[in-house]
Coordinates of C-alpha atoms in Angstrom, one line a residue:
X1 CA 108.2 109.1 109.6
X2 CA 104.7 108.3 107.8
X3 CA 104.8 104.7 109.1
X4 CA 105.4 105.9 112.6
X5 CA 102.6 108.5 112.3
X6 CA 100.5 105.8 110.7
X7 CA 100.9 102.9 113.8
X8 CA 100.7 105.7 116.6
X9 CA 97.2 106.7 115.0
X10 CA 96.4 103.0 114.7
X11 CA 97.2 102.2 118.5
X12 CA 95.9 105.2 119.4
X13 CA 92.9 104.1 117.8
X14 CA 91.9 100.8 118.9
X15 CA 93.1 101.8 122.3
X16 CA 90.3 104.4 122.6
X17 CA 87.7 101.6 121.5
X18 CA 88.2 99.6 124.6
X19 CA 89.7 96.6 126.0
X20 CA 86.9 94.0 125.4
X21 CA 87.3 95.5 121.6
X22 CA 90.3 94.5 121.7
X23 CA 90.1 91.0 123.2
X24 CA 86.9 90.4 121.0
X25 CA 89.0 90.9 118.1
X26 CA 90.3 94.1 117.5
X27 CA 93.7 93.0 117.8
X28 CA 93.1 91.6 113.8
X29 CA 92.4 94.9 112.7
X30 CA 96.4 96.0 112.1
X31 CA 97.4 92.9 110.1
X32 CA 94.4 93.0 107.8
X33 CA 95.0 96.4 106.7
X34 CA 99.3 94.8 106.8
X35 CA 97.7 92.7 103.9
X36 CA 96.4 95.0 102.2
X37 CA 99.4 97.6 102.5
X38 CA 101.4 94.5 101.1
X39 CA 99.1 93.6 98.0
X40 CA 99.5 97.5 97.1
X41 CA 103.4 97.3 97.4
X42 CA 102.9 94.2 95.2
X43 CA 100.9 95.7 92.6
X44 CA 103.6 99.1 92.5
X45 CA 106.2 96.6 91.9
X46 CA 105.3 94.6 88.9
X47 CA 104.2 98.1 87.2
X48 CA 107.1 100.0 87.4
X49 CA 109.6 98.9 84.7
X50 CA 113.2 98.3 84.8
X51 CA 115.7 100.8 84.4
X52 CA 117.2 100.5 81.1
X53 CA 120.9 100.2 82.3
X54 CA 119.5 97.1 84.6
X55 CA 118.1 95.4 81.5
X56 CA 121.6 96.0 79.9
X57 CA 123.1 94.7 83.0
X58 CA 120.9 91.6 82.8
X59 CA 121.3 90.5 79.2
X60 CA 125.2 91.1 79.6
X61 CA 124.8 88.8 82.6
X62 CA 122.2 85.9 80.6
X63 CA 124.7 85.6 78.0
X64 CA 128.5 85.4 79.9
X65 CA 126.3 82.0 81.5
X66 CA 125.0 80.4 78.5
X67 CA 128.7 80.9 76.7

């Protein structure tokens, strides 16, 4: 629901700038804030650790292959 709220403001947005704004180069606007939404989701991913039981999980799984 967020996301959906967040792209209608967007469009709404850049709509209300015009559409020479948009043909100049507005269009860019949305996947340069993508790449930064991305490099966040990124960044919250390598910080948060594992879940203990996955790290169980995982070992159990390194050493059935080298066996």
């Amino acid at each position: 629901n967020l996301g959906l709220l967040l792209s209608s403001l967007t469009v709404y947005l850049l709509t209300m700038q015009g559409e020479a704004f948009l043909l100049a180069g507005g269009w860019r606007i949305p996947f340069v804030a993508s790449i930064v939404l991305v490099m966040v989701g990124l960044w919250v991913r390598r910080s948060i650790p594992e879940t203990i039981a996955f790290q169980e999980i995982s070992d159990d799984n390194k050493s059935q292959v080298t066996s």
